[in-house]
PDB file of C-alpha atoms in Angstrom:
ATOM      1  CA  MET A1250    -146.762 -26.376  30.194  1.00 73.00           C
ATOM      2  CA  ASN A1251    -145.728 -23.373  27.793  1.00 90.00           C
ATOM      3  CA  THR A1252    -147.502 -22.071  24.592  1.00 92.00           C
ATOM      4  CA  THR A1253    -144.117 -23.530  22.569  1.00 93.00           C
ATOM      5  CA  ALA A1254    -144.839 -26.658  24.238  1.00 95.00           C
ATOM      6  CA  PHE A1255    -148.477 -26.938  23.759  1.00 96.00           C
ATOM      7  CA  PHE A1256    -147.632 -25.750  19.739  1.00 96.00           C
ATOM      8  CA  PHE A1257    -145.365 -28.865  19.273  1.00 96.00           C
ATOM      9  CA  LEU A1258    -147.554 -30.969  21.191  1.00 96.00           C
ATOM     10  CA  ARG A1259    -150.177 -29.965  19.073  1.00 97.00           C
ATOM     11  CA  LEU A1260    -148.578 -30.503  16.166  1.00 97.00           C
ATOM     12  CA  PRO A1261    -148.124 -34.514  15.370  1.00 97.00           C
ATOM     13  CA  ILE A1262    -152.011 -35.033  16.174  1.00 98.00           C
ATOM     14  CA  ALA A1263    -152.646 -32.591  13.669  1.00 98.00           C
ATOM     15  CA  LEU A1264    -150.395 -34.117  10.979  1.00 98.00           C
ATOM     16  CA  SER A1265    -151.579 -37.223  12.070  1.00 97.00           C
ATOM     17  CA  LEU A1266    -155.218 -36.435  11.095  1.00 98.00           C
ATOM     18  CA  LEU A1267    -154.327 -34.271   8.284  1.00 98.00           C
ATOM     19  CA  GLY A1268    -152.144 -37.058   7.041  1.00 98.00           C
ATOM     20  CA  HIS A1269    -154.947 -39.736   7.217  1.00 97.00           C
ATOM     21  CA  GLY A1270    -157.309 -37.851   5.464  1.00 98.00           C
ATOM     22  CA  LEU A1271    -155.050 -36.458   2.390  1.00 98.00           C
ATOM     23  CA  VAL A1272    -154.188 -40.068   1.402  1.00 98.00           C
ATOM     24  CA  ARG A1273    -157.876 -41.212   1.688  1.00 98.00           C
ATOM     25  CA  ILE A1274    -159.208 -38.519  -0.660  1.00 98.00           C
ATOM     26  CA  PRO A1275    -157.983 -39.181  -3.641  1.00 98.00           C
ATOM     27  CA  LYS A1276    -159.073 -42.843  -3.616  1.00 98.00           C
ATOM     28  CA  LEU A1277    -162.198 -42.010  -1.695  1.00 98.00           C
ATOM     29  CA  GLN A1278    -164.031 -44.747  -3.723  1.00 98.00           C
ATOM     30  CA  GLY A1279    -161.421 -47.151  -3.133  1.00 98.00           C
ATOM     31  CA  PHE A1280    -161.240 -46.379   0.680  1.00 98.00           C
ATOM     32  CA  SER A1281    -165.194 -46.544   0.942  1.00 98.00           C
ATOM     33  CA  ASN A1282    -165.194 -50.120  -0.622  1.00 97.00           C
ATOM     34  CA  TRP A1283    -162.514 -51.232   1.696  1.00 97.00           C
ATOM     35  CA  MET A1284    -164.352 -49.990   4.658  1.00 97.00           C
ATOM     36  CA  VAL A1285    -167.605 -51.353   3.713  1.00 97.00           C
ATOM     37  CA  GLY A1286    -165.994 -54.582   3.131  1.00 97.00           C
ATOM     38  CA  PHE A1287    -164.008 -54.458   6.408  1.00 96.00           C
ATOM     39  CA  MET A1288    -167.351 -53.837   8.123  1.00 96.00           C
ATOM     40  CA  GLU A1289    -169.491 -56.482   6.274  1.00 95.00           C
ATOM     41  CA  LYS A1290    -169.513 -58.542   9.678  1.00 94.00           C
ATOM     42  CA  SER A1291    -170.763 -55.721  11.443  1.00 96.00           C
ATOM     43  CA  TYR A1292    -174.338 -55.522  12.701  1.00 96.00           C
ATOM     44  CA  LEU A1293    -174.300 -51.986  11.493  1.00 96.00           C
ATOM     45  CA  PRO A1294    -176.216 -51.575   8.368  1.00 96.00           C
ATOM     46  CA  LYS A1295    -174.330 -50.837   4.767  1.00 96.00           C
ATOM     47  CA  VAL A1296    -176.921 -47.441   4.839  1.00 97.00           C
ATOM     48  CA  MET A1297    -174.851 -45.999   7.959  1.00 97.00           C
ATOM     49  CA  ILE A1298    -171.488 -47.249   6.909  1.00 97.00           C
ATOM     50  CA  VAL A1299    -171.217 -46.005   2.890  1.00 98.00           C
ATOM     51  CA  PRO A1300    -172.018 -42.495   4.068  1.00 98.00           C
ATOM     52  CA  PHE A1301    -169.366 -42.557   7.126  1.00 98.00           C
ATOM     53  CA  SER A1302    -166.808 -43.961   4.888  1.00 98.00           C
ATOM     54  CA  TYR A1303    -167.271 -40.976   2.312  1.00 98.00           C
ATOM     55  CA  VAL A1304    -167.330 -38.312   5.545  1.00 98.00           C
ATOM     56  CA  ILE A1305    -164.208 -39.921   7.485  1.00 98.00           C
ATOM     57  CA  PRO A1306    -161.266 -38.410   5.094  1.00 98.00           C
ATOM     58  CA  PHE A1307    -162.999 -34.912   5.386  1.00 98.00           C
ATOM     59  CA  VAL A1308    -163.435 -34.815   9.003  1.00 98.00           C
ATOM     60  CA  GLU A1309    -159.676 -35.817   9.159  1.00 98.00           C
ATOM     61  CA  VAL A1310    -158.664 -33.372   6.589  1.00 98.00           C
ATOM     62  CA  ALA A1311    -160.856 -30.484   8.575  1.00 98.00           C
ATOM     63  CA  ALA A1312    -159.674 -31.344  11.985  1.00 98.00           C
ATOM     64  CA  GLY A1313    -156.072 -31.752  11.376  1.00 98.00           C
ATOM     65  CA  LEU A1314    -155.696 -28.453   9.230  1.00 98.00           C
ATOM     66  CA  LEU A1315    -157.552 -26.365  11.974  1.00 98.00           C
ATOM     67  CA  LEU A1316    -155.703 -28.227  14.689  1.00 98.00           C
ATOM     68  CA  LEU A1317    -152.176 -27.278  12.447  1.00 97.00           C
ATOM     69  CA  ILE A1318    -153.166 -23.730  12.472  1.00 97.00           C
ATOM     70  CA  GLY A1319    -155.082 -23.259  15.526  1.00 97.00           C
ATOM     71  CA  LEU A1320    -158.179 -22.052  14.453  1.00 98.00           C
ATOM     72  CA  PHE A1321    -161.198 -23.428  16.198  1.00 98.00           C
ATOM     73  CA  THR A1322    -158.736 -25.583  18.218  1.00 98.00           C
ATOM     74  CA  GLN A1323    -161.161 -26.677  20.964  1.00 98.00           C
ATOM     75  CA  GLN A1324    -164.108 -27.580  18.400  1.00 98.00           C
ATOM     76  CA  SER A1325    -161.268 -29.055  16.281  1.00 98.00           C
ATOM     77  CA  ILE A1326    -160.436 -31.297  19.281  1.00 98.00           C
ATOM     78  CA  TYR A1327    -164.206 -32.205  19.985  1.00 98.00           C
ATOM     79  CA  VAL A1328    -164.842 -33.211  16.517  1.00 98.00           C
ATOM     80  CA  SER A1329    -161.700 -35.250  16.790  1.00 98.00           C
ATOM     81  CA  LEU A1330    -162.906 -37.196  19.834  1.00 98.00           C
ATOM     82  CA  LEU A1331    -166.009 -37.712  18.620  1.00 98.00           C
ATOM     83  CA  LEU A1332    -164.575 -39.339  15.467  1.00 98.00           C
ATOM     84  CA  MET A1333    -162.197 -41.437  17.747  1.00 98.00           C
ATOM     85  CA  ALA A1334    -165.460 -42.343  19.390  1.00 98.00           C
ATOM     86  CA  LEU A1335    -167.218 -43.598  16.556  1.00 98.00           C
ATOM     87  CA  LEU A1336    -164.138 -45.607  14.957  1.00 98.00           C
ATOM     88  CA  ILE A1337    -163.793 -47.268  18.198  1.00 98.00           C
ATOM     89  CA  PHE A1338    -167.648 -48.208  18.148  1.00 98.00           C
ATOM     90  CA  GLY A1339    -167.138 -49.292  14.784  1.00 97.00           C
ATOM     91  CA  SER A1340    -164.175 -51.554  15.890  1.00 97.00           C
ATOM     92  CA  THR A1341    -165.960 -53.094  18.580  1.00 98.00           C
ATOM     93  CA  THR A1342    -168.984 -54.144  15.989  1.00 97.00           C
ATOM     94  CA  ILE A1343    -166.335 -56.137  14.088  1.00 97.00           C
ATOM     95  CA  GLU A1344    -164.291 -57.172  16.946  1.00 96.00           C
ATOM     96  CA  ASN A1345    -161.397 -55.466  15.811  1.00 96.00           C
ATOM     97  CA  TRP A1346    -159.195 -54.989  18.714  1.00 97.00           C
ATOM     98  CA  GLU A1347    -156.103 -54.616  17.369  1.00 97.00           C
ATOM     99  CA  ALA A1348    -157.303 -51.312  16.132  1.00 96.00           C
ATOM    100  CA  ILE A1349    -158.667 -49.860  19.423  1.00 97.00           C
ATOM    101  CA  PRO A1350    -155.422 -49.084  21.050  1.00 97.00           C
ATOM    102  CA  SER A1351    -154.418 -46.479  18.395  1.00 96.00           C
ATOM    103  CA  GLN A1352    -157.580 -45.128  18.427  1.00 97.00           C
ATOM    104  CA  LEU A1353    -157.336 -44.734  22.090  1.00 97.00           C
ATOM    105  CA  ILE A1354    -154.183 -43.379  22.034  1.00 97.00           C
ATOM    106  CA  HIS A1355    -155.443 -40.375  19.728  1.00 97.00           C
ATOM    107  CA  ALA A1356    -158.193 -40.052  22.095  1.00 98.00           C
ATOM    108  CA  ILE A1357    -156.335 -39.829  25.003  1.00 98.00           C
ATOM    109  CA  TYR A1358    -153.679 -37.359  23.220  1.00 97.00           C
ATOM    110  CA  LEU A1359    -156.718 -35.154  22.237  1.00 98.00           C
ATOM    111  CA  ILE A1360    -158.137 -35.083  25.772  1.00 98.00           C
ATOM    112  CA  ILE A1361    -154.498 -34.110  26.979  1.00 97.00           C
ATOM    113  CA  LEU A1362    -154.430 -30.913  24.522  1.00 97.00           C
ATOM    114  CA  LEU A1363    -157.645 -30.150  25.744  1.00 97.00           C
ATOM    115  CA  PHE A1364    -156.610 -30.498  29.464  1.00 97.00           C
ATOM    116  CA  PHE A1365    -154.137 -27.737  28.192  1.00 97.00           C
ATOM    117  CA  ILE A1366    -156.083 -25.741  25.857  1.00 97.00           C
ATOM    118  CA  ASP A1367    -155.240 -22.563  27.915  1.00 96.00           C
ATOM    119  CA  PHE A1368    -151.429 -22.770  26.582  1.00 96.00           C
ATOM    120  CA  ASN A1369    -152.875 -22.693  22.972  1.00 96.00           C
ATOM    121  CA  SER A1370    -151.161 -19.126  22.440  1.00 95.00           C
ATOM    122  CA  ILE A1371    -149.281 -19.986  19.346  1.00 95.00           C
ATOM    123  CA  SER A1372    -152.613 -20.202  17.033  1.00 96.00           C
ATOM    124  CA  ILE A1373    -154.967 -18.337  14.890  1.00 96.00           C
ATOM    125  CA  ASP A1374    -157.637 -18.600  17.913  1.00 96.00           C
ATOM    126  CA  ASN A1375    -155.205 -16.192  20.028  1.00 94.00           C
ATOM    127  CA  PHE A1376    -154.615 -13.946  17.428  1.00 94.00           C
ATOM    128  CA  LEU A1377    -158.223 -13.353  16.739  1.00 94.00           C
ATOM    129  CA  LYS A1378    -158.716 -12.801  20.491  1.00 89.00           C
ATOM    130  CA  LYS A1379    -156.562  -9.878  20.432  1.00 76.00           C
TER     131      LYS A1379
END
């Protein structure tokens, strides 16, 4: 692994997270309503689902943007992994097995980034170290 390869490895997951959040924020109320309806059969209470549905897009945008520019990269990976874990858990509560492979792929991808974090030289993190 070299620094350029790491940057290009970081790029797709950053854009995926950023894109997910950016398309949801303008229609935040609709996204929240969709998620609450989608999670209707879950044993999780609505009082937990509603705030989570409003937070998800902002976490996606923040994590995606930070990964894109390479600022707080390691922390952004951990936040993204936590988000994936919560989404996977939510998917299990409604037996939405079809969504889990995509969420797991994101999580595995993030773990790979974490494994190679020492190659994060094309980043603001690296610039701030100097």
